Structure formats: structure tokens, C-alpha cells
Short mmCIF file of C-alpha atoms in Angstrom, two decimals:
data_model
loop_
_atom_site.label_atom_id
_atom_site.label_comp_id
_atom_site.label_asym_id
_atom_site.label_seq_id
_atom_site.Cartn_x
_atom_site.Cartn_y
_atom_site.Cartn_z
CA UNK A 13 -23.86 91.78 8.00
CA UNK A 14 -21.71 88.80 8.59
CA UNK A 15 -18.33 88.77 9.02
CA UNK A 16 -15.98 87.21 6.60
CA UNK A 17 -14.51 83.59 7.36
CA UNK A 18 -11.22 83.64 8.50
CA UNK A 19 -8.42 82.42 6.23
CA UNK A 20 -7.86 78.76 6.64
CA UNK A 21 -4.39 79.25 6.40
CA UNK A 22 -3.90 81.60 8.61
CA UNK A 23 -5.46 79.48 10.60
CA UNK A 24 -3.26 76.65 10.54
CA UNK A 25 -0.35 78.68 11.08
CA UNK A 26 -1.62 80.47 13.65
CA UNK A 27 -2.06 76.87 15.46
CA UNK A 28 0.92 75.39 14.73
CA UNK A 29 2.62 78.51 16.32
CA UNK A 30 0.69 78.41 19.36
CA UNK A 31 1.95 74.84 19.63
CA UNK A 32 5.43 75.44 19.04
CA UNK A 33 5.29 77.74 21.69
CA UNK A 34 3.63 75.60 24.02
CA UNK A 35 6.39 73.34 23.84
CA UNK A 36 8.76 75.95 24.23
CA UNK A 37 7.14 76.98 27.36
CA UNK A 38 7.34 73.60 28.22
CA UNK A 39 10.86 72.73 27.52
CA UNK A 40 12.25 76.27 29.50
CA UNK A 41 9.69 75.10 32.77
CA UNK A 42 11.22 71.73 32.50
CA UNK A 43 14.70 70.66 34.27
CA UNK A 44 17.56 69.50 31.51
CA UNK A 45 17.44 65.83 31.67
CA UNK A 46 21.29 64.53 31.01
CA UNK A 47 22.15 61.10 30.95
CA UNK A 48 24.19 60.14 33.34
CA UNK A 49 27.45 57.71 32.71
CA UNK A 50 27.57 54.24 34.20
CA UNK A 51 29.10 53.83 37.68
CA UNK A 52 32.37 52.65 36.90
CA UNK A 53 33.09 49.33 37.04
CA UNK A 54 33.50 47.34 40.73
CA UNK A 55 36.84 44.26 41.17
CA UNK A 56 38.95 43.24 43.50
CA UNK A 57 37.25 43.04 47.08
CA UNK A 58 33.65 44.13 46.64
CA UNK A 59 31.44 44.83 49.34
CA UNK A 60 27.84 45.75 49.13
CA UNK A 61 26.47 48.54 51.85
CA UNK A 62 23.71 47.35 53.99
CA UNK A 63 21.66 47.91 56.82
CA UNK A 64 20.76 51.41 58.75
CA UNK A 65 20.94 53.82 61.95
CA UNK A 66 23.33 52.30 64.07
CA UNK A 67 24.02 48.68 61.91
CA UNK A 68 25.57 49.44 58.78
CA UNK A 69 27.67 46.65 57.81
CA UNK A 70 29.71 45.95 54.67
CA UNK A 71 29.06 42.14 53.70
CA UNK A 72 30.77 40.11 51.15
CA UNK A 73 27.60 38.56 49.71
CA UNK A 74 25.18 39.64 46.98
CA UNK A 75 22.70 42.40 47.21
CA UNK A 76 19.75 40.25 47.82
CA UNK A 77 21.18 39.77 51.42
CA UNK A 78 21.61 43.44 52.07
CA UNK A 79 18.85 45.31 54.47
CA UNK A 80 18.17 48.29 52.71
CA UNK A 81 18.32 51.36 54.13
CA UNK A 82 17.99 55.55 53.68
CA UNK A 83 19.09 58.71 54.58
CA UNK A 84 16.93 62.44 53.30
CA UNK A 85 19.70 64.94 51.85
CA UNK A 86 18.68 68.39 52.39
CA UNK A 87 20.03 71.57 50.94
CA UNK A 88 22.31 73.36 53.89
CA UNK A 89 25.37 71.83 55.04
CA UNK A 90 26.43 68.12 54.88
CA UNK A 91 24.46 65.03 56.06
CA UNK A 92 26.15 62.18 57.48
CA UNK A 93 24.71 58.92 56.08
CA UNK A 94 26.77 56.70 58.52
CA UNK A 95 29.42 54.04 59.02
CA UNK A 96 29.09 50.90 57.40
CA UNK A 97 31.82 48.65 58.77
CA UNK A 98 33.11 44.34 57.84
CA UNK A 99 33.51 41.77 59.66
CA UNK A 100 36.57 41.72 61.50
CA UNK A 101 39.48 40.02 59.63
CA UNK A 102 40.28 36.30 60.32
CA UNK A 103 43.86 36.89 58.75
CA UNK A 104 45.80 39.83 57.43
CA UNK A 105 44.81 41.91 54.88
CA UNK A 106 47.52 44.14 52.47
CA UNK A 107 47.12 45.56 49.24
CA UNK A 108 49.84 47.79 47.88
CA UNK A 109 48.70 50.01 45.07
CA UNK A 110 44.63 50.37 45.46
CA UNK A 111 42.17 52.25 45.01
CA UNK A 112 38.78 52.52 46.56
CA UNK A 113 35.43 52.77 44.74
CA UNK A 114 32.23 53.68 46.48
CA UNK A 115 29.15 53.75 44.49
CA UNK A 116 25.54 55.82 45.96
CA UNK A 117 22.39 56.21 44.74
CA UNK A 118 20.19 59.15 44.75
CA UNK A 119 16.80 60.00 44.06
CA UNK A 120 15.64 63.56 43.73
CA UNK A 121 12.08 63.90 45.69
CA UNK A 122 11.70 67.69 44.78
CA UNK A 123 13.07 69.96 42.13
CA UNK A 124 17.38 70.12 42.56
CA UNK A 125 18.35 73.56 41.76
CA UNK A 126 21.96 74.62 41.23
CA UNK A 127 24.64 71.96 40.16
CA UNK A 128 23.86 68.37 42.38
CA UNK A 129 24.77 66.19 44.82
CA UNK A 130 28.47 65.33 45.87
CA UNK A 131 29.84 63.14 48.12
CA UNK A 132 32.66 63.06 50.80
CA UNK A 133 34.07 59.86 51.77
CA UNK A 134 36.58 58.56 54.32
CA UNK A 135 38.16 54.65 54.22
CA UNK A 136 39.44 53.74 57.52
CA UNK A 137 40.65 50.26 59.40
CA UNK A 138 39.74 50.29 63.10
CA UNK A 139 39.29 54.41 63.30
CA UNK A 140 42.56 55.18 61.23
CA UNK A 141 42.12 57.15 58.11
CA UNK A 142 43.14 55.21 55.00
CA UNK A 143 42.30 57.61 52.39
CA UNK A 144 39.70 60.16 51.83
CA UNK A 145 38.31 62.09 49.02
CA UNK A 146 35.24 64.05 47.52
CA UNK A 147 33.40 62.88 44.32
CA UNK A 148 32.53 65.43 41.47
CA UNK A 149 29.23 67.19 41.64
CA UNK A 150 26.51 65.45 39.66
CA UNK A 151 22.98 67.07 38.54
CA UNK A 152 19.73 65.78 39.83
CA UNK A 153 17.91 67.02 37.15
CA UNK A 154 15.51 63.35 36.38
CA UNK A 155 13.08 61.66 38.25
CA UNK A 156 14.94 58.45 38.58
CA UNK A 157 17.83 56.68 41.00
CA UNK A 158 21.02 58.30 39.79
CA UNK A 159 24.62 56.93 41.21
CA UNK A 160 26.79 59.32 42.53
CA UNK A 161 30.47 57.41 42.38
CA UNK A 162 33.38 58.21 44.44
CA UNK A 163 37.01 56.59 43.46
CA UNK A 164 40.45 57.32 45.94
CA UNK A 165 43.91 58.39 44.91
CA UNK A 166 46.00 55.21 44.75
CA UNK A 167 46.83 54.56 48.67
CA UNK A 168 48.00 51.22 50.73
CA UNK A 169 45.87 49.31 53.58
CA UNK A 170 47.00 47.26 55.48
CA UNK A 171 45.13 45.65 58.44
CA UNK A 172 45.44 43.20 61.16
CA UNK A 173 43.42 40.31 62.38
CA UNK A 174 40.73 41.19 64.39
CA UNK A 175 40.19 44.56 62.48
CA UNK A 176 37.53 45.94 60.63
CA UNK A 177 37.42 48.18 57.18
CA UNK A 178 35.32 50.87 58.15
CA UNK A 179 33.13 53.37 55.27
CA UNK A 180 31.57 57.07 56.13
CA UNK A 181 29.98 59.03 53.68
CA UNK A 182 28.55 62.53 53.83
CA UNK A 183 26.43 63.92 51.45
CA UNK A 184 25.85 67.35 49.99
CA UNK A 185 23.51 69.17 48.09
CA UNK A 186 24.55 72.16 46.07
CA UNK A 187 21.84 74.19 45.35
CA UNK A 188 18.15 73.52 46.50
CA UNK A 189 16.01 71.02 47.02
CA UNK A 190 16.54 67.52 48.32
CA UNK A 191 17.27 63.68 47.38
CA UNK A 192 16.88 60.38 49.63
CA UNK A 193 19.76 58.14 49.23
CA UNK A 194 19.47 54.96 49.00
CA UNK A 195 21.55 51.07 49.75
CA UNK A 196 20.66 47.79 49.70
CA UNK A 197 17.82 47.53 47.15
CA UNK A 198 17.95 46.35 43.49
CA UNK A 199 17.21 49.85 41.97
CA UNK A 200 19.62 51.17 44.40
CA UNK A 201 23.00 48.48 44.52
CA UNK A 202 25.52 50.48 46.55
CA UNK A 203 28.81 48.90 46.34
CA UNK A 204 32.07 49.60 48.11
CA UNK A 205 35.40 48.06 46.42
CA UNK A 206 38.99 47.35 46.94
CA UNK A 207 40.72 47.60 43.82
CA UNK A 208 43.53 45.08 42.82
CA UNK A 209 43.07 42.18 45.38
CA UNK A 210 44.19 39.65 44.26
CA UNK A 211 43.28 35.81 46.08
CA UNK A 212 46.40 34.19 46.83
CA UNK A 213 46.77 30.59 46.69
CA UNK A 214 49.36 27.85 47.08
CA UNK A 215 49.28 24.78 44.86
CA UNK A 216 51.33 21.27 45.26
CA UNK A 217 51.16 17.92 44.00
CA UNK A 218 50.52 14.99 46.56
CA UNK A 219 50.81 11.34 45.53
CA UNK A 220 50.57 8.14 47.44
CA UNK A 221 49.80 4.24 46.13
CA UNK A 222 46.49 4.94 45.98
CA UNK A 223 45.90 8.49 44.14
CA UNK A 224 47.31 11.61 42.91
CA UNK A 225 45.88 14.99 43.94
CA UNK A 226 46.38 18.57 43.02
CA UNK A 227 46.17 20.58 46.46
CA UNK A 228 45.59 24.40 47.04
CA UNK A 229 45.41 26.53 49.81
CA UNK A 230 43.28 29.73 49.52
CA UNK A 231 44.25 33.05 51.58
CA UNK A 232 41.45 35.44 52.48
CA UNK A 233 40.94 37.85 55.03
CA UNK A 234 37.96 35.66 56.87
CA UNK A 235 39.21 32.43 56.70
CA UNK A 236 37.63 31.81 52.92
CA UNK A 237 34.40 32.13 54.20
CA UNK A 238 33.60 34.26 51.53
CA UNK A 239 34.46 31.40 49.29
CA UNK A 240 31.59 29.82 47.40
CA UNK A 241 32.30 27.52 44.71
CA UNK A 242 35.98 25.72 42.98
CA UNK A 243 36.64 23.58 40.19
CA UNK A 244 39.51 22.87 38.40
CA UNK A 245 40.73 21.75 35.18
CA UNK A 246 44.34 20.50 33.79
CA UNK A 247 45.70 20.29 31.05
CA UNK A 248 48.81 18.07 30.21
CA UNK A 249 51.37 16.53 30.51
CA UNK A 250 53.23 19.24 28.23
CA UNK A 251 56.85 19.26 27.22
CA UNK A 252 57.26 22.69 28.86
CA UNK A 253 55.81 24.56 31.72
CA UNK A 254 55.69 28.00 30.10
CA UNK A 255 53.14 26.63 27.01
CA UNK A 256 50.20 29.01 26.87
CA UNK A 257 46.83 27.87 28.94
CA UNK A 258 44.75 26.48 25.21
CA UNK A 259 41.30 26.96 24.27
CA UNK A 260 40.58 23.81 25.39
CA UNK A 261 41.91 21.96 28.08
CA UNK A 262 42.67 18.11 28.22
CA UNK A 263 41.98 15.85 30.21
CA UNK A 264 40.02 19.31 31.39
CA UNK A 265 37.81 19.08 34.07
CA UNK A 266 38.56 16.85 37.33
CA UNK A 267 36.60 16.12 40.39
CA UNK A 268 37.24 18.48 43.01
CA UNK A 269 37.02 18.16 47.00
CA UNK A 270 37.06 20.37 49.90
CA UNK A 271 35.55 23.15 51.63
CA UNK A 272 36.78 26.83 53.18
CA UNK A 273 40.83 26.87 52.37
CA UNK A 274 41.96 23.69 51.66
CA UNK A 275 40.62 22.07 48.46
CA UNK A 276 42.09 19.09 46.13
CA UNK A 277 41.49 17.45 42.64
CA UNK A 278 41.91 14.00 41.53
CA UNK A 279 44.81 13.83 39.00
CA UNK A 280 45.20 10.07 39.70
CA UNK A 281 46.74 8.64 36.75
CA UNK A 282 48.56 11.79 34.63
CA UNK A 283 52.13 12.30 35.36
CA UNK A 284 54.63 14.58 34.46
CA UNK A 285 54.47 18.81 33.95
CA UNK A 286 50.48 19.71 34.39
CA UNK A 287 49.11 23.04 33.42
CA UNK A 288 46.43 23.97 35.89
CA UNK A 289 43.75 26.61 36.25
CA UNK A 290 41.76 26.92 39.51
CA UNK A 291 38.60 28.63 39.34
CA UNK A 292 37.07 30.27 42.36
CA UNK A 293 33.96 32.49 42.45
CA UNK A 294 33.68 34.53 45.53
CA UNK A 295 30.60 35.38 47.32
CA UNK A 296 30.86 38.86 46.34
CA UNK A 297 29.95 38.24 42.79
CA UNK A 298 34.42 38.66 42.04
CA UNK A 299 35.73 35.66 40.04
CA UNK A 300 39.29 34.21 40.18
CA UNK A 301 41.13 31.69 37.53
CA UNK A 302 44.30 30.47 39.24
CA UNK A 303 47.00 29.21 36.78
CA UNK A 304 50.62 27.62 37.25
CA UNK A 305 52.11 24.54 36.51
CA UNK A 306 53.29 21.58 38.60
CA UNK A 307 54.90 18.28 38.46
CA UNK A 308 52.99 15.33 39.21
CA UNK A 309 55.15 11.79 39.75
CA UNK A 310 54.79 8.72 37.52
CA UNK A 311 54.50 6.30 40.10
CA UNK A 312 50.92 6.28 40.76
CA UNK A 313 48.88 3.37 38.82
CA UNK A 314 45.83 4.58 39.88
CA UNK A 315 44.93 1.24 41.85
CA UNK A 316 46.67 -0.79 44.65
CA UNK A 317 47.87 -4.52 44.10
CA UNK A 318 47.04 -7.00 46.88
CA UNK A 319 50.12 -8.41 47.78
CA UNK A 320 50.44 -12.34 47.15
CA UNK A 321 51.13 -14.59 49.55
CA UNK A 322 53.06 -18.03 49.15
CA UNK A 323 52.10 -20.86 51.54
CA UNK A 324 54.76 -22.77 50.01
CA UNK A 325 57.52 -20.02 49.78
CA UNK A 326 56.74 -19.93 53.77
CA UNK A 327 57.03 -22.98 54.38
CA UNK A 328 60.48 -23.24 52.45
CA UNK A 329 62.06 -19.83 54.42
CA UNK A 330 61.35 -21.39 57.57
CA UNK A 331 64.14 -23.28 56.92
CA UNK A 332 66.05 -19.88 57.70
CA UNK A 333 65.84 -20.38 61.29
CA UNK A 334 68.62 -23.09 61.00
CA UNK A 335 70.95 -20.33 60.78
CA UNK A 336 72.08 -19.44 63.75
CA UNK A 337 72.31 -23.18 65.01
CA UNK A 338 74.38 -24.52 61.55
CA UNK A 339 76.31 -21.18 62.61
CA UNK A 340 77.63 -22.82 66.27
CA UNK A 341 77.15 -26.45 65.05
CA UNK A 342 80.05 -25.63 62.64
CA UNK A 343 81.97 -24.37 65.30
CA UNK A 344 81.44 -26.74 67.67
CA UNK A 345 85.53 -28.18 68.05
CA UNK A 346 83.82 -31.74 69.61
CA UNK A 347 84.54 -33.30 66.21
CA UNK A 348 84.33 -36.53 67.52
CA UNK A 349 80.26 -35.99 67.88
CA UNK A 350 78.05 -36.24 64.94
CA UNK A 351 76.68 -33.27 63.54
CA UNK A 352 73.34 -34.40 64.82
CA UNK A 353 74.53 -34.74 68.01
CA UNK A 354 76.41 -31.29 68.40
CA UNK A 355 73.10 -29.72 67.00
CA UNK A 356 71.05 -30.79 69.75
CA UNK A 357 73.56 -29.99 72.73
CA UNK A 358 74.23 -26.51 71.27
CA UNK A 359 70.38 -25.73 70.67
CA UNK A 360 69.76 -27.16 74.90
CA UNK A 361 72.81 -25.61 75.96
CA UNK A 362 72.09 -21.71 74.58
CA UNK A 363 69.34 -19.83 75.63
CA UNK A 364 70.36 -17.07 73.18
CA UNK A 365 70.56 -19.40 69.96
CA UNK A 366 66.78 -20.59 70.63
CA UNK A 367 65.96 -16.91 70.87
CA UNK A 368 67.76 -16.58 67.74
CA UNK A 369 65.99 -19.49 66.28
CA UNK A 370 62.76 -17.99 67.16
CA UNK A 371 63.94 -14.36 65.42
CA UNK A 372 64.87 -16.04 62.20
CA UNK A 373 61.48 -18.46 61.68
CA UNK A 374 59.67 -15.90 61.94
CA UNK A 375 61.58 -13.78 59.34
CA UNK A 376 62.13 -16.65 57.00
CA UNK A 377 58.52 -17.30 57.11
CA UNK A 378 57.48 -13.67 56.22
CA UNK A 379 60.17 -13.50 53.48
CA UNK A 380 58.95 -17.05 52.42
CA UNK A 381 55.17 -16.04 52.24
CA UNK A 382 56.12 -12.42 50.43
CA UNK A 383 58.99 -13.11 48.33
CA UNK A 384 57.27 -16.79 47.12
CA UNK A 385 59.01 -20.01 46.74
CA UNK A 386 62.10 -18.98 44.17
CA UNK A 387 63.71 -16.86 46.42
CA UNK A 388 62.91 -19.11 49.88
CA UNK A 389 64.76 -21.81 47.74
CA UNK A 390 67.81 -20.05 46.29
CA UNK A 391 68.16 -18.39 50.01
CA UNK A 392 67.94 -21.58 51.90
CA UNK A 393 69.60 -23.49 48.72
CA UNK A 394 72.66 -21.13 49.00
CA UNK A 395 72.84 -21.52 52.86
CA UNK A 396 72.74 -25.21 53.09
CA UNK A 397 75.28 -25.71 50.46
CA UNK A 398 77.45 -23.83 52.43
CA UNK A 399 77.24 -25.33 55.83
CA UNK A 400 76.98 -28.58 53.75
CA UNK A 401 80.69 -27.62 52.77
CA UNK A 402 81.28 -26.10 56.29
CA UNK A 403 80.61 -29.42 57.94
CA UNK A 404 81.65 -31.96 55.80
CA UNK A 405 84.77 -34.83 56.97
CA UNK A 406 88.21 -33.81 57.02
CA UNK A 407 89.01 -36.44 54.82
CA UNK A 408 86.66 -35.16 51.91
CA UNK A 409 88.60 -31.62 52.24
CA UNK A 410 92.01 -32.66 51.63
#
């Protein structure tokens, strides 16, 4: 006898529950998968971590010049995944008020059980503790790089030239399994950051006949190496110093020159209050705008003037060297002698007067050739008209 056929919908349902119950199975053999927040958010002086085993370094460049490196996080006590240290400062480094940011990447290579991964972290300068800290615990639950962020209490560093900022981190696991962390790689960009530094700069206005510039002088802790590119734009003149920066800037942009600190624009031509705005982008990704105002003199006409020169007015002052001799001639009390005559004997007799002769050709000359022929003939003009009075007979005077 053969058996009835089933019910087909018992049949379906009967399916259906077996799946649900699959996935069930599924879901409770499965870790939670959470997604994680962001890393928060890097300023100031950024530093990526790179290298490994005995030559971690903290650079101020981008991550695609950072060596990557590793460490394997196990589940028993703490490893240590090193000390990354900078370059040692060129100039002195204070910033009142930070806070430090140190971002790591994880990624689980068997099962984490139990709540995560933390971190402990020290800042240092040269060996002395700056501040120190533990992150919060974060799961390891997906099969994917997952940052584990550390950020200080508010603290002050301050460091010296020739000093270095120094990074350690120790890692923990709580719970079991394990996780390789992981620096300089692009799924992996482990950063290290200084909040609130801020790059200080000094700005001035320097005209001559030729040009007007806008100067500036950068401060950074290694001699602005870490400097990559400045331009600058202007805006003005204004009627007041305190007018907001606009939306648009005029004259705007203006040619820039320079390299490490010291860098100037061309503001040849534009006088009076300028609005400026320096913009520097630092090797570390960071980017600064600059503002303040300045006052830039008038006398700049943006070209030099070739000085003329008067063959004729020379010619004319040269007649300025007769001063010194009409001088003694005057004086001369031999009346008797003509004036001709007391001209030559004073002018063979005195050594100093044909120095003095000598003195005043050559000035009369150069005022001649630079002044032109109007004044060389009102100056000698004046001048003869006077010894002309000077020297004239007794008889004419009274």
C-alpha cells in the first residue's frame, strides 16, 4: 500500500523553519559585528608613525613615506610595540594647553573573546614623561583594520633644541585571542598629533625705489623644513585695518619668493593699510592661513627714473669754482691793482685757494650736470652779481 503524499504545506513550513533556524544558528556562532566610530580627527602638529624594531621614527611627512611596520598582540599581559621618536628640534618648541592624539590600527587574526584591545600610551621629550594615559577598550569582533584611538588630558610641553618628542605604546588584549597592529600602510595610517600648534609668523612691509614687498618669517621647530608650499594674497588698500578678510580678495593673488623661513611677495605699486592672508601647507598634510594687516608706503612707483644729466648745466656750475678766489680777490686791500691782477697773485700765492678751486669745480660741475642749466645759472647768476657789487670802484659806491 502506498503511503499518502505529504502535505505540501506542511512542507513549506517545515522548510522555511529549518531555515530560520539555520540562520539562527548562524547568527549565535557568529561574533557581533559593531561599527566602529571614526578616529577622531588629527590638527595641530601631526606626525605619522613609521618604521620598526629598533627605528621607529615620527616624521612630519605623508604616509606614503612611512616604512610600515608590526607588532602580534597576544592575550596575557601587555606588549610593548616600541618608541617611535622626531627629529631633534632645530628651535624651541611650547604649546600651552594641548592635547595629544595617537591613533592604532588593529587587525584581529583569530577570534577576540571578551571585551578588546586597549592601549597605554606615554608622551615624553628626551626620556621625561609629558603625559600618559590609557584608551577605552574597543571590541575586535570584524575581520577588518579597526583604530584603536588614544587622546591625553590637557597637559603643557615644552622642549629644547636639540630634543626629541618621544611615543611608547603598549598594547593589551582583554579576553582571548590575538590582533597584529599595524603603522605605516594605507589601510593602517597611524598618526600621532599635537593639538593646538599654532605656526607663528612675523610679517613687515619693506620698500625701496625699486619695489615693495610683504615679508614673513615662519617659526617651526626644524627650521621650516617641514614647510612645503606659500602663497599669498592681499587685499586693499582699506580705510580700516579691522574690515573683515572678503570672499574675494583684490588685487588677490601676488607672486611669492623664498624658501625655508623667510619668504616675500611683490606688493610693488599698492600703498596704504593692506589686508593679508598667508597660506602655508605643511608637510604633514596641516594647513595654515595667516592674516593681519600692514601698512605699505606710497612712495614706491614701481619703476626707477634714470637720472638726467645736463652737459650744459655742467658746464655753467663750473663757474662755481670762482668762489673761493672772488672770495680773497675782494679782500685783497692792494686796491691800486686791477682785479685781474689781484686774481692771479692770490690764485699763485695760496696753495689752499687752488685746493679750494679744485673742491668747488668739481662740485659745481656735479650740481651743474644733476640740477641742469636753471639752477647752474641762477647759482652762478646770484654769485657774480654779488662780487660784481663786491668789487666794483669806490667812486660808483658813493
Amino acid at each position: 500500500m502506498r503511503g499518502q503524499p505529504l502535505n505540501p504545506c506542511v512542507n513549506r513550513h517545515g522548510g522555511a523553519a529549518a531555515l530560520v533556524l539555520s540562520g539562527l544558528l548562524l547568527l549565535l556562532a557568529a561574533p557581533v559585528a559593531l561599527a566602529h566610530p571614526p578616529p577622531p580627527e588629527t590638527g595641530g602638529m601631526v606626525f605619522i608613525l613609521s618604521g620598526e624594531g629598533a627605528d621607529q621614527s615620527l616624521i612630519r611627512d605623508g604616509l606614503s613615506s612611512a616604512q610600515a611596520g608590526e607588532m602580534l598582540v597576544t592575550t596575557g599581559g601587555g606588549t610593548d610595540l616600541g618608541l617611535w621618536m622626531s627629529e631633534e628640534l632645530t628651535s624651541p618648541l611650547e604649546i600651552t594647553g594641548t592635547t595629544a592624539i595617537l591613533n592604532l590600527y588593529a587587525m584581529p587574526i583569530t577570534v577576540v573573546g571578551g571585551p578588546g584591545m586597549y592601549i597605554d600610551v606615554t608622551v615624553m621629550v628626551d626620556g621625561e614623561e609629558m603625559v600618559s594615559g590609557t584608551s577605552e577598550t574597543i571590541i575586535l569582533n570584524e575581520p577588518l583594520m579597526t583604530n584603536i584611538p588614544w587622546t591625553s588630558d590637557e597637559f603643557d610641553i615644552v622642549a629644547a633644541p636639540g630634543q626629541r618628542i618621544e611615543v611608547n605604546a603598549v598594547a593589551h588584549i582583554d579576553g582571548i585571542g590575538g590582533a597584529q597592529v599595524q603603522w605605516g600602510e594605507t589601510d593602517a595610517p597611524a598618526e600621532f598629533a599635537l593639538m593646538f600648534w599654532t605656526l607663528n609668523h612675523t610679517a613687515a612691509a619693506e620698500t625701496s625705489t625699486e619695489r615693495a614687498d610683504l615679508s614673513v618669517e615662519f617659526d617651526t621647530p626644524w627650521n621650516c623644513s617641514d614647510i612645503d608650499l606659500v602663497s599669498l594674497k592681499v587685499h586693499g588698500p582699506v580705510d580700516d585695518h579691522d574690515e573683515p578678510w572678503p570672499e574675494t580678495a583684490a588685487p588677490g593673488e601676488m607672486a611669492v619668493e623664498g624658501d625655508a623661513c623667510a619668504w616675500a611677495g611683490d606688493v610693488t605699486g599698492l600703498s596704504g593699510t593692506l589686508l593679508y592672508r598667508w597660506h602655508v601647507e605643511m608637510s604633514d598634510g596641516e594647513q595654515f592661513n595667516l592674516t593681519g594687516d600692514v601698512e605699505v608706503a606710497g612712495s614706491v612707483a614701481g619703476m626707477v627714473m634714470a637720472p638726467r644729466v645736463s652737459l650744459l648745466g655742467g658746464l655753467l656750475g663750473s663757474l662755481l669754482a670762482l668762489i673761493p678766489m672772488l672770495a680773497l680777490t675782494v679782500r685783497e686791500t692792494n686796491t691800486k691793482s686791477g682785479f685781474s691782477d689781484r686774481f692771479a697773485a692770490v690764485f699763485e700765492a695760496d696753495t689752499g685757494t687752488r685746493t679750494s678751486f679744485v673742491v668747488w669745480l668739481v662740485i659745481g660741475i656735479s650740481t651743474g650736470l644733476l640740477a641742469g642749466p636753471v639752477i647752474a645759472v641762477l647759482v652762478t647768476g646770484v654769485l657774480a652779481v654779488l662780487f660784481w657789487t663786491l668789487d666794483a670802484p669806490e667812486e660808483q659806491l658813493a
